[in-house]
Short mmCIF file of C-alpha atoms in Angstrom, two decimals:
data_model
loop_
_atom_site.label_atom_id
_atom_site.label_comp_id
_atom_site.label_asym_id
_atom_site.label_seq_id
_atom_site.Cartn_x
_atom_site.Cartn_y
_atom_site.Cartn_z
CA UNK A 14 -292.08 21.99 -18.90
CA UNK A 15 -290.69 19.79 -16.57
CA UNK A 16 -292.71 18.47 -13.66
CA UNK A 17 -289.96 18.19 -10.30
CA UNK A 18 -291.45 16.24 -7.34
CA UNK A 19 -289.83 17.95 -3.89
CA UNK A 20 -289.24 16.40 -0.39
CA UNK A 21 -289.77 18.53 2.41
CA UNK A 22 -287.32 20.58 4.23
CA UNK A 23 -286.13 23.25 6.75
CA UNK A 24 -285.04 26.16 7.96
CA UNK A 25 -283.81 25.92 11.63
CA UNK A 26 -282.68 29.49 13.24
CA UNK A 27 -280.79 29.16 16.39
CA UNK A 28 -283.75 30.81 18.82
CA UNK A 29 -285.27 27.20 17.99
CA UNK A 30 -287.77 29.00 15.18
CA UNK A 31 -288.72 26.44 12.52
CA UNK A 32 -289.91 27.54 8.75
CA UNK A 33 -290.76 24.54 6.36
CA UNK A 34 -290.62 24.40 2.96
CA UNK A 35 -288.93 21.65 0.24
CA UNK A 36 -285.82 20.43 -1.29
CA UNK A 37 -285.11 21.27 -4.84
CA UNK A 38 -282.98 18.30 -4.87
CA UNK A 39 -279.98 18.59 -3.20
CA UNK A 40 -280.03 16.14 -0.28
CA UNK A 41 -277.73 17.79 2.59
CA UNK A 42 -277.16 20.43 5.46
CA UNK A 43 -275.84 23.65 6.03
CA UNK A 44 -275.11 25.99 8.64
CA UNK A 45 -274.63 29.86 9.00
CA UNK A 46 -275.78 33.27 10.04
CA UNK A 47 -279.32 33.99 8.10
CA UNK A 48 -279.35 37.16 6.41
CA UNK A 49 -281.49 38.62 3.07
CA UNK A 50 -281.30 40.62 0.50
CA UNK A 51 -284.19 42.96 -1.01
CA UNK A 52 -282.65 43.01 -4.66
CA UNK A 53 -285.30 41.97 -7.84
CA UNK A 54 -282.56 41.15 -10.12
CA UNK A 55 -278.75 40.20 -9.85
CA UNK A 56 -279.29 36.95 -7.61
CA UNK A 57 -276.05 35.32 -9.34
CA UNK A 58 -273.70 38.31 -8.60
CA UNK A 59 -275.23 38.06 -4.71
CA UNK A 60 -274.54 34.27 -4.46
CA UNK A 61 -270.61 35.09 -6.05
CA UNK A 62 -270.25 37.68 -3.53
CA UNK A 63 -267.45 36.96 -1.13
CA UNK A 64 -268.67 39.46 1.21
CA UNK A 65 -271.70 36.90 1.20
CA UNK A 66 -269.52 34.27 2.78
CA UNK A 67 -270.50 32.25 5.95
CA UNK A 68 -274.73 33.48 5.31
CA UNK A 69 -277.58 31.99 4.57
CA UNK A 70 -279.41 34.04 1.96
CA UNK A 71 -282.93 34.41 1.72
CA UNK A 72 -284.12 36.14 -1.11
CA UNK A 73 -286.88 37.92 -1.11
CA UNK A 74 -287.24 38.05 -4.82
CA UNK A 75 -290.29 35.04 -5.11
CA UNK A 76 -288.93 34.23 -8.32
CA UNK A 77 -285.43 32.61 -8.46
CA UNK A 78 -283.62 30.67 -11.31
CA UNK A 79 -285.75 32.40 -13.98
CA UNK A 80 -283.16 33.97 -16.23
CA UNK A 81 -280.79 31.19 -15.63
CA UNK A 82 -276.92 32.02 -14.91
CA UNK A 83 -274.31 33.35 -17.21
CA UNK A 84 -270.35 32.99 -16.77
CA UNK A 85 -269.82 36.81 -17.20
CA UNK A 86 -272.22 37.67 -14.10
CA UNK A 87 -270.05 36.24 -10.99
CA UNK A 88 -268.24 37.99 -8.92
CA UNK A 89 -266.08 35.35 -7.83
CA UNK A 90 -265.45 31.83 -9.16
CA UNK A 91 -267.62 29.91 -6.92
CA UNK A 92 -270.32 30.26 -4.89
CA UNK A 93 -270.08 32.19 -1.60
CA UNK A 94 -273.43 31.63 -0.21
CA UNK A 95 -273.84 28.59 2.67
CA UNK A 96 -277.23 27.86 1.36
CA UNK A 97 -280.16 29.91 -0.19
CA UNK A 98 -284.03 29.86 0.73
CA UNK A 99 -286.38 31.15 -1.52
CA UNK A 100 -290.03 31.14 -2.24
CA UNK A 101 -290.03 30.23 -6.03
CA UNK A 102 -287.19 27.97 -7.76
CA UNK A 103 -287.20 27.57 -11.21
CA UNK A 104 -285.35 24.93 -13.23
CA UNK A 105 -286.73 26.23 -16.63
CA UNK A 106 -285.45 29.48 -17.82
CA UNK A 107 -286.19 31.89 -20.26
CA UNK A 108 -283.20 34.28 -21.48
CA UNK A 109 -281.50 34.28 -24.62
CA UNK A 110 -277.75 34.56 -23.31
CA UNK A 111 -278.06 32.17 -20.39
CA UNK A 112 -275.93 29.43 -20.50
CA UNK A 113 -277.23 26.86 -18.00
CA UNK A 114 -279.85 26.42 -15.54
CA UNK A 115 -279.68 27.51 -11.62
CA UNK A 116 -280.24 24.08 -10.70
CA UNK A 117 -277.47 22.59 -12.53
CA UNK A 118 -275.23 25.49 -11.22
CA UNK A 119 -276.01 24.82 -7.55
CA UNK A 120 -275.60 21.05 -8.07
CA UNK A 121 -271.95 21.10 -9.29
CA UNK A 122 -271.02 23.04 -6.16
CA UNK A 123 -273.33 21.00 -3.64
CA UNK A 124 -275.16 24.51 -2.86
CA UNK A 125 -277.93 23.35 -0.37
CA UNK A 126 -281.41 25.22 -1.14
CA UNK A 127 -284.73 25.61 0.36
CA UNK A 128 -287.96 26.87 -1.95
CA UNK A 129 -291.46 26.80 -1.16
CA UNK A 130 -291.00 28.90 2.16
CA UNK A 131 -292.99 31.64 3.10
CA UNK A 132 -289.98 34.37 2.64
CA UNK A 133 -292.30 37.34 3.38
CA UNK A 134 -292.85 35.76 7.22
CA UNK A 135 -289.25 34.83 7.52
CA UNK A 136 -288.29 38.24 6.42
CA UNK A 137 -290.43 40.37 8.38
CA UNK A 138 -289.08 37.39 11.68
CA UNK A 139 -285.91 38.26 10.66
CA UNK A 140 -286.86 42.06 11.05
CA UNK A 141 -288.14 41.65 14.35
CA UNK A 142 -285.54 39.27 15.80
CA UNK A 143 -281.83 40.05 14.55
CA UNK A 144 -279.60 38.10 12.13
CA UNK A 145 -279.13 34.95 13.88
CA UNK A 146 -277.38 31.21 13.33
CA UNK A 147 -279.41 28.82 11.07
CA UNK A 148 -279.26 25.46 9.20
CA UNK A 149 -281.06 24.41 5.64
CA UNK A 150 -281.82 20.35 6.19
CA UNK A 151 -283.08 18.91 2.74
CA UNK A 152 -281.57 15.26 4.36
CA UNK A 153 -284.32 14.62 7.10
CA UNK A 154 -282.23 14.99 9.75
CA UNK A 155 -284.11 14.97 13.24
CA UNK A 156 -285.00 18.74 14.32
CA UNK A 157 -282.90 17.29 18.34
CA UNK A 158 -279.96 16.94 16.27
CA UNK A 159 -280.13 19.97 14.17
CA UNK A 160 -280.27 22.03 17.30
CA UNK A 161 -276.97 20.17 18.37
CA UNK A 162 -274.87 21.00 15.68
CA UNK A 163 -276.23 24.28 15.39
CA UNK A 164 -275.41 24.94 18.67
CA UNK A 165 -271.92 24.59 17.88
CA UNK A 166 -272.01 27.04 15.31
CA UNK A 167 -269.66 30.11 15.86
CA UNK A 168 -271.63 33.48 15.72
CA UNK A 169 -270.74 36.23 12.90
CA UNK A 170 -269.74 38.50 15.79
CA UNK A 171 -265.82 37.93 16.58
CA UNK A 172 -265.32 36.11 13.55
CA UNK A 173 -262.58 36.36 11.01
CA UNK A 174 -263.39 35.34 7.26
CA UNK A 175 -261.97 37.51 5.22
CA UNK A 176 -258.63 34.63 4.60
CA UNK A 177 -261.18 32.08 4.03
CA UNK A 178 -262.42 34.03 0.70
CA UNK A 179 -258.64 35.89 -0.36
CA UNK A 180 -256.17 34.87 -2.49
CA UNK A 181 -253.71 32.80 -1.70
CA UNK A 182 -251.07 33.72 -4.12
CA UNK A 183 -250.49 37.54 -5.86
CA UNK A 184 -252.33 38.12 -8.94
CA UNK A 185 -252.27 40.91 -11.86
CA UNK A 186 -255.71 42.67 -13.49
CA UNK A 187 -256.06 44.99 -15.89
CA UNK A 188 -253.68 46.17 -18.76
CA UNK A 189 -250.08 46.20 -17.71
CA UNK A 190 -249.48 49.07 -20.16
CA UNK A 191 -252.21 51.33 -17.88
CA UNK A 192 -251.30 54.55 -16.58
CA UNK A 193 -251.86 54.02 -13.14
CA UNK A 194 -250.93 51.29 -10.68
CA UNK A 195 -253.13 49.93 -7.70
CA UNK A 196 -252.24 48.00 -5.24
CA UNK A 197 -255.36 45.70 -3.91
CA UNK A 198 -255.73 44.22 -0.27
CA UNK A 199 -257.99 41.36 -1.17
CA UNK A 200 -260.34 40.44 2.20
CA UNK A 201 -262.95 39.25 -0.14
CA UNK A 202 -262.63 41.31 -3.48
CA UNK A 203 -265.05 41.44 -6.38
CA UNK A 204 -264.72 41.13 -10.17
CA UNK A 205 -266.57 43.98 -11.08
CA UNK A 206 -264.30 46.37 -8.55
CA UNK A 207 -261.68 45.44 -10.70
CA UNK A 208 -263.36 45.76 -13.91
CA UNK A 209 -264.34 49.40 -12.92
CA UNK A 210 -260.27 50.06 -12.05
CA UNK A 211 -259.21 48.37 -14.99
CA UNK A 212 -261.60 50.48 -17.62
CA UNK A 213 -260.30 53.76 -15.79
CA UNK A 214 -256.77 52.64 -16.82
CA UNK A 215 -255.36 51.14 -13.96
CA UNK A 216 -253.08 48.37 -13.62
CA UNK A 217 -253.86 45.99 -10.11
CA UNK A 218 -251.55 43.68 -8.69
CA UNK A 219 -254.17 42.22 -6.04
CA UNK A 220 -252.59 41.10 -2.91
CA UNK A 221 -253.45 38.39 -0.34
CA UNK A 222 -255.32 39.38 2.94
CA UNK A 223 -252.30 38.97 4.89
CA UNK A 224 -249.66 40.63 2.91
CA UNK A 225 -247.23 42.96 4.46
CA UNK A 226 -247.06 46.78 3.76
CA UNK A 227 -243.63 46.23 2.00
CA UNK A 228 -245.27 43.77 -0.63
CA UNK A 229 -247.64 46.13 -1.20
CA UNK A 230 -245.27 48.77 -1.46
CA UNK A 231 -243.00 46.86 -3.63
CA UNK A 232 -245.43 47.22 -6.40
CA UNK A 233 -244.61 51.25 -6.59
CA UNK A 234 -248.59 51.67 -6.71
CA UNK A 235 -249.87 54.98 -7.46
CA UNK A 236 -252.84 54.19 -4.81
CA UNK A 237 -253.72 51.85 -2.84
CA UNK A 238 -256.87 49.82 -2.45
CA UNK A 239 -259.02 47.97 0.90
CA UNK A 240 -261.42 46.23 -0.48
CA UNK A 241 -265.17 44.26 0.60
CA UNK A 242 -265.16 41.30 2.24
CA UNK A 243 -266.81 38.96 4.69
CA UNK A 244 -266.97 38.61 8.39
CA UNK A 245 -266.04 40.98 11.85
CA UNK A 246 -263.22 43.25 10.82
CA UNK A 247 -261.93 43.44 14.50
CA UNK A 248 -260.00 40.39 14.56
CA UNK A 249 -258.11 41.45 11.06
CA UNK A 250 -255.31 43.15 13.48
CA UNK A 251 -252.48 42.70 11.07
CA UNK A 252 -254.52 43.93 8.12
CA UNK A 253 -255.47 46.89 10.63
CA UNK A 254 -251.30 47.53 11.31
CA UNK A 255 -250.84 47.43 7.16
CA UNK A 256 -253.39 50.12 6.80
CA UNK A 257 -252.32 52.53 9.53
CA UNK A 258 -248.95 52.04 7.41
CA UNK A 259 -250.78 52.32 4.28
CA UNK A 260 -252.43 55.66 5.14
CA UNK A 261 -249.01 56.83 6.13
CA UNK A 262 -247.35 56.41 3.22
CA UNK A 263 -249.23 59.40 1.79
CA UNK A 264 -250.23 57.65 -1.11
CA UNK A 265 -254.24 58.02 -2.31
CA UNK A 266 -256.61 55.67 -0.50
CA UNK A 267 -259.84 54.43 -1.21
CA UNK A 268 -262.15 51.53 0.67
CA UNK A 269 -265.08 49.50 -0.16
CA UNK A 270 -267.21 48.09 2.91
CA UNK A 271 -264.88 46.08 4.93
CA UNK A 272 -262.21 48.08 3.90
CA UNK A 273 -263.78 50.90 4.70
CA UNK A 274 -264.02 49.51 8.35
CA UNK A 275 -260.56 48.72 8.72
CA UNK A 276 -259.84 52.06 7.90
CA UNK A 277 -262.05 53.55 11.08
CA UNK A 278 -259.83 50.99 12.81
CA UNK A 279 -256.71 52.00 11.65
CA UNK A 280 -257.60 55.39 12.72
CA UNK A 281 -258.92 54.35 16.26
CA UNK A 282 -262.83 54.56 15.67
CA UNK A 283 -264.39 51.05 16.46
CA UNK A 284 -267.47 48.66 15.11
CA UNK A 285 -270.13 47.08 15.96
CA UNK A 286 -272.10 44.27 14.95
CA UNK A 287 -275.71 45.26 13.36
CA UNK A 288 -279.27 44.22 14.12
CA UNK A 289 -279.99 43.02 10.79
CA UNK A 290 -277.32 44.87 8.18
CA UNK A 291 -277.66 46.46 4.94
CA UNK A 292 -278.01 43.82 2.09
CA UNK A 293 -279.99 44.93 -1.55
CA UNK A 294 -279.75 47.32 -4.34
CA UNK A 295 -282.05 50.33 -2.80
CA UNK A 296 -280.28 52.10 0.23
CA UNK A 297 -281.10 55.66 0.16
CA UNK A 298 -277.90 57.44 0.86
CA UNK A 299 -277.07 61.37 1.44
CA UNK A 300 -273.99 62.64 0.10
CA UNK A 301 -272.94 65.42 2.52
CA UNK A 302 -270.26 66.86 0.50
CA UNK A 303 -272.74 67.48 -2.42
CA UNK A 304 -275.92 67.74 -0.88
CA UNK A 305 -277.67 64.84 -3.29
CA UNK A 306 -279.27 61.61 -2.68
CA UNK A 307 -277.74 58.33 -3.79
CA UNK A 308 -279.19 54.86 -4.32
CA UNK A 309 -276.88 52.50 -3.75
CA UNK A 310 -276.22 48.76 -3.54
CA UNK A 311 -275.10 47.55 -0.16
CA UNK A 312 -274.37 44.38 1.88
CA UNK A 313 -273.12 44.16 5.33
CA UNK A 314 -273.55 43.16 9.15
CA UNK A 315 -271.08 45.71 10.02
CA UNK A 316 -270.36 49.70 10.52
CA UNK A 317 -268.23 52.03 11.86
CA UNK A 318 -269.41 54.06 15.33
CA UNK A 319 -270.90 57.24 14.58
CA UNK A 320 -270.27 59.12 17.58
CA UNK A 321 -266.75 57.94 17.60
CA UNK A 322 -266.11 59.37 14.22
CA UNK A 323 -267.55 62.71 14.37
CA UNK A 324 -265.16 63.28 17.65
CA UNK A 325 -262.10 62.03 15.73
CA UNK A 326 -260.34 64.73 15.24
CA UNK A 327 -258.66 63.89 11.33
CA UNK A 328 -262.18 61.59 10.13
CA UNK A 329 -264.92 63.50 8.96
CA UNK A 330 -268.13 61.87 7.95
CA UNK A 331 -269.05 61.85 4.15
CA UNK A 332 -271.93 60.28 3.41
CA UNK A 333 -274.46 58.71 5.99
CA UNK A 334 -277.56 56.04 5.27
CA UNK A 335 -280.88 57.97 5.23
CA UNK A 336 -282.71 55.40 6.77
CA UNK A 337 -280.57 54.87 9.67
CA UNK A 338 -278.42 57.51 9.84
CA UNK A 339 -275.50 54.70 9.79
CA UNK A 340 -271.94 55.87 8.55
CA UNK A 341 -272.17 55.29 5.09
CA UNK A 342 -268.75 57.14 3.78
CA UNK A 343 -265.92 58.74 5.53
CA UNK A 344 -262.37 60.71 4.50
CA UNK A 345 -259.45 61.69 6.37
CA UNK A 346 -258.78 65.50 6.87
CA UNK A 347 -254.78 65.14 6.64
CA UNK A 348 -254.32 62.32 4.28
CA UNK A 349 -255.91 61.68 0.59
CA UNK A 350 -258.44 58.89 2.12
CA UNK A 351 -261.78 58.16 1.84
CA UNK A 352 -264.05 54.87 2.25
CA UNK A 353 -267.79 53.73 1.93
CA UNK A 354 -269.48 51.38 3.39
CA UNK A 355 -271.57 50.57 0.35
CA UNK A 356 -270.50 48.76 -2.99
CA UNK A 357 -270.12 51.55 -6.33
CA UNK A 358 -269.33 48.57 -8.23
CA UNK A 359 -272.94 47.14 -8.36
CA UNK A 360 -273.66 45.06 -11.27
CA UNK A 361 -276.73 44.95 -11.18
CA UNK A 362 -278.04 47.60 -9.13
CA UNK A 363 -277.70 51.47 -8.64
CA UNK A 364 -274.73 53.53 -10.65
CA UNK A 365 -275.52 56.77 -8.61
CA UNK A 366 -272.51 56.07 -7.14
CA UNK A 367 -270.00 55.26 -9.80
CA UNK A 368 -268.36 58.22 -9.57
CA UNK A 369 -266.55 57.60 -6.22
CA UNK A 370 -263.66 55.26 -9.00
CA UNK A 371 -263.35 58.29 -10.74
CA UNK A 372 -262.96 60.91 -7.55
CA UNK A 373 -259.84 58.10 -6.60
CA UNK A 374 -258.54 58.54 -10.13
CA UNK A 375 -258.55 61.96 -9.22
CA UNK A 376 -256.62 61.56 -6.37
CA UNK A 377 -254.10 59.48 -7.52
CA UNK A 378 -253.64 61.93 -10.96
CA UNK A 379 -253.23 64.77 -8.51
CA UNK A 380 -251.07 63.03 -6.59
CA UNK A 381 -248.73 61.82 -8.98
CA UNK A 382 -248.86 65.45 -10.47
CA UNK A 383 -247.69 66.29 -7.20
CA UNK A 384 -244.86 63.78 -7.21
CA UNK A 385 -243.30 64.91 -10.69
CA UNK A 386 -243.50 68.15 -9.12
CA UNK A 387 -241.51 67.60 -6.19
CA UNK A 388 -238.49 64.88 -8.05
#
């Protein structure tokens, strides 16, 4: 096994909180909003996670790099992740179908990490104080300068990311030959969402953040889809204006996490910026509509206002977080729509909720049935 000699290093937070630890070899900085994740397993999906975008992860998983990375496990096609702390890193791994090591993976995309910290104190900090700006030095970089640039760090609340993870340019997924047809709104959109469309027999043409309504449209989707993604979904008016027309086009609906927020939007119903957020593969969930208990993977900063949606007079409240009581799923009265704020998709994690791709297929059969019906 090999022996790796570290340099020390830090984590900065923005209250002026310092937590030391060491390099594991990747000389450099990096800044944003410090966030974790309770997960055991998965940590290569989390880092590909464009809903991840803009955050410092800390995992609190002491053992990271163990199983090495695999090609097939990303959910995007680099990493999303500004820089990771950790408590454990390990350069050796020990599974069969891994095809490189964590270290190597992190140093072709310059991903700045921190091991060696106490993650258990910065978690339970975290807990106590809020999700808050940071910065990972590995570089030695004098803690008066840190504070500087940090300083000039934007906070999470107000800001738009969601075009800084879409794509630029229209792209097709699945089997052309499918039976249905999705259109995707891509603020952040990951591979296994599409994988779980796909194997249902759907055919996605997935659309830049900022497309129109009519590019959507021109498509001739059976359904439409809002997908995850990073950031405040307040500033996203346009993609707010294409859902209100989306919604009225009377086609089936269905939103994962941000998309699920810019459908409360589109309907009126604000957000709000959370203490700490949602962010692992354990969230104890009650399905309203069924009566039953869901685990369920979830990761995000943001949700829509409660009391705001249970006055709405067309929104109705589907499923809610047990530990919180947070909006966790919502559907429209008058329109085939429905949204949660939590990811069915997981991979790893949870499959309790798997069956929300097949309640859209639903929709969209019915709805086409519907169609035939009335031509």
């Amino acid at each position: 096994m090999q022996h790796t000699t570290k340099s020390k290093a830090i984590l900065l937070l923005a209250d002026g909180t310092i937590f030391h630890g060491k390099s594991i070899g990747i000389p450099g900085k990096t800044f944003g909003e410090v966030c974790f994740n309770t997960g055991m397993t998965g940590y290569q999906e989390i880092f590909t996670d464009p809903s991840y975008f803009g955050q410092i992860m800390v995992a609190t998983n002491p053992h990271i790099g163990n199983y090495g990375v695999n090609a097939n496990e990303i959910e995007a096609d680099q990493i999303m992740i500004s820089g990771l702390v950790c408590k454990n890193f390990s350069f050796n791994h020990s599974r069969p179908d891994s095809e490189s090591n964590l270290y190597d993976y992190f140093q072709k995309q310059n991903l700045i990490c921190i091991s060696d910290v106490d993650t258990r104190a910065l978690v339970s900090y975290i807990r106590d104080h809020g999700a808050q700006n940071a910065v990972i030095c590995t570089d030695g970089t004098a803690v008066s300068e840190l504070k500087v640039l940090l300083g000039n760090v934007p906070d999470m609340k107000g800001l738009e990311l969601a075009s800084k993870v879409s794509t630029v340019e229209p792209y097709f997924f699945g089997n052309e030959n499918a039976k249905y047809k999705i259109s995707a709104l891509d603020l952040g959109i990951k591979r296994n969402i599409l994988r779980n469309l796909a194997k249902r027999d759907c055919y996605i043409k997935v659309f830049p953040y900022n497309a129109t309504f009519e590019e959507l449209k021109s498509f001739n989707p059976d359904g439409y889809f809002l997908s995850n993604g990073p950031g405040d979904p307040e500033p996203l008016e346009q993609v707010i204006g294409t859902a209100q027309k989306i919604i009225t086009s009377d086609k089936p609906v269905f939103g994962i996490c941000l998309g699920h927020q810019i459908i409360g939007l589109a309907n009126g119903v604000s957000t709000y910026k959370m203490f700490n957020g949602h962010r692992g593969i354990n969230h104890p969930v009650m399905n309203i509509l069924t009566g039953k208990g869901e685990i369920t993977s979830q990761n995000h900063g943001f949700a829509v206002n409660r009391e705001e949606l249970e006055n709405h007079p067309d929104l109705e409240i589907t499923h809610y977080h047990i530990n919180d009581n947070t909006v966790a799923g919502m559907r429209m009265k008058s329109k085939n729509v429905f949204s949660v704020q939590y990811h069915p998709e997981a991979s790893p994690g949870p499959h309790d909720s798997a069956y929300l791709f097949d309640d859209f297929i639903a929709n969209v059969t019915k709805a086409k049935s519907v169609h035939k019906k009335v031509v």
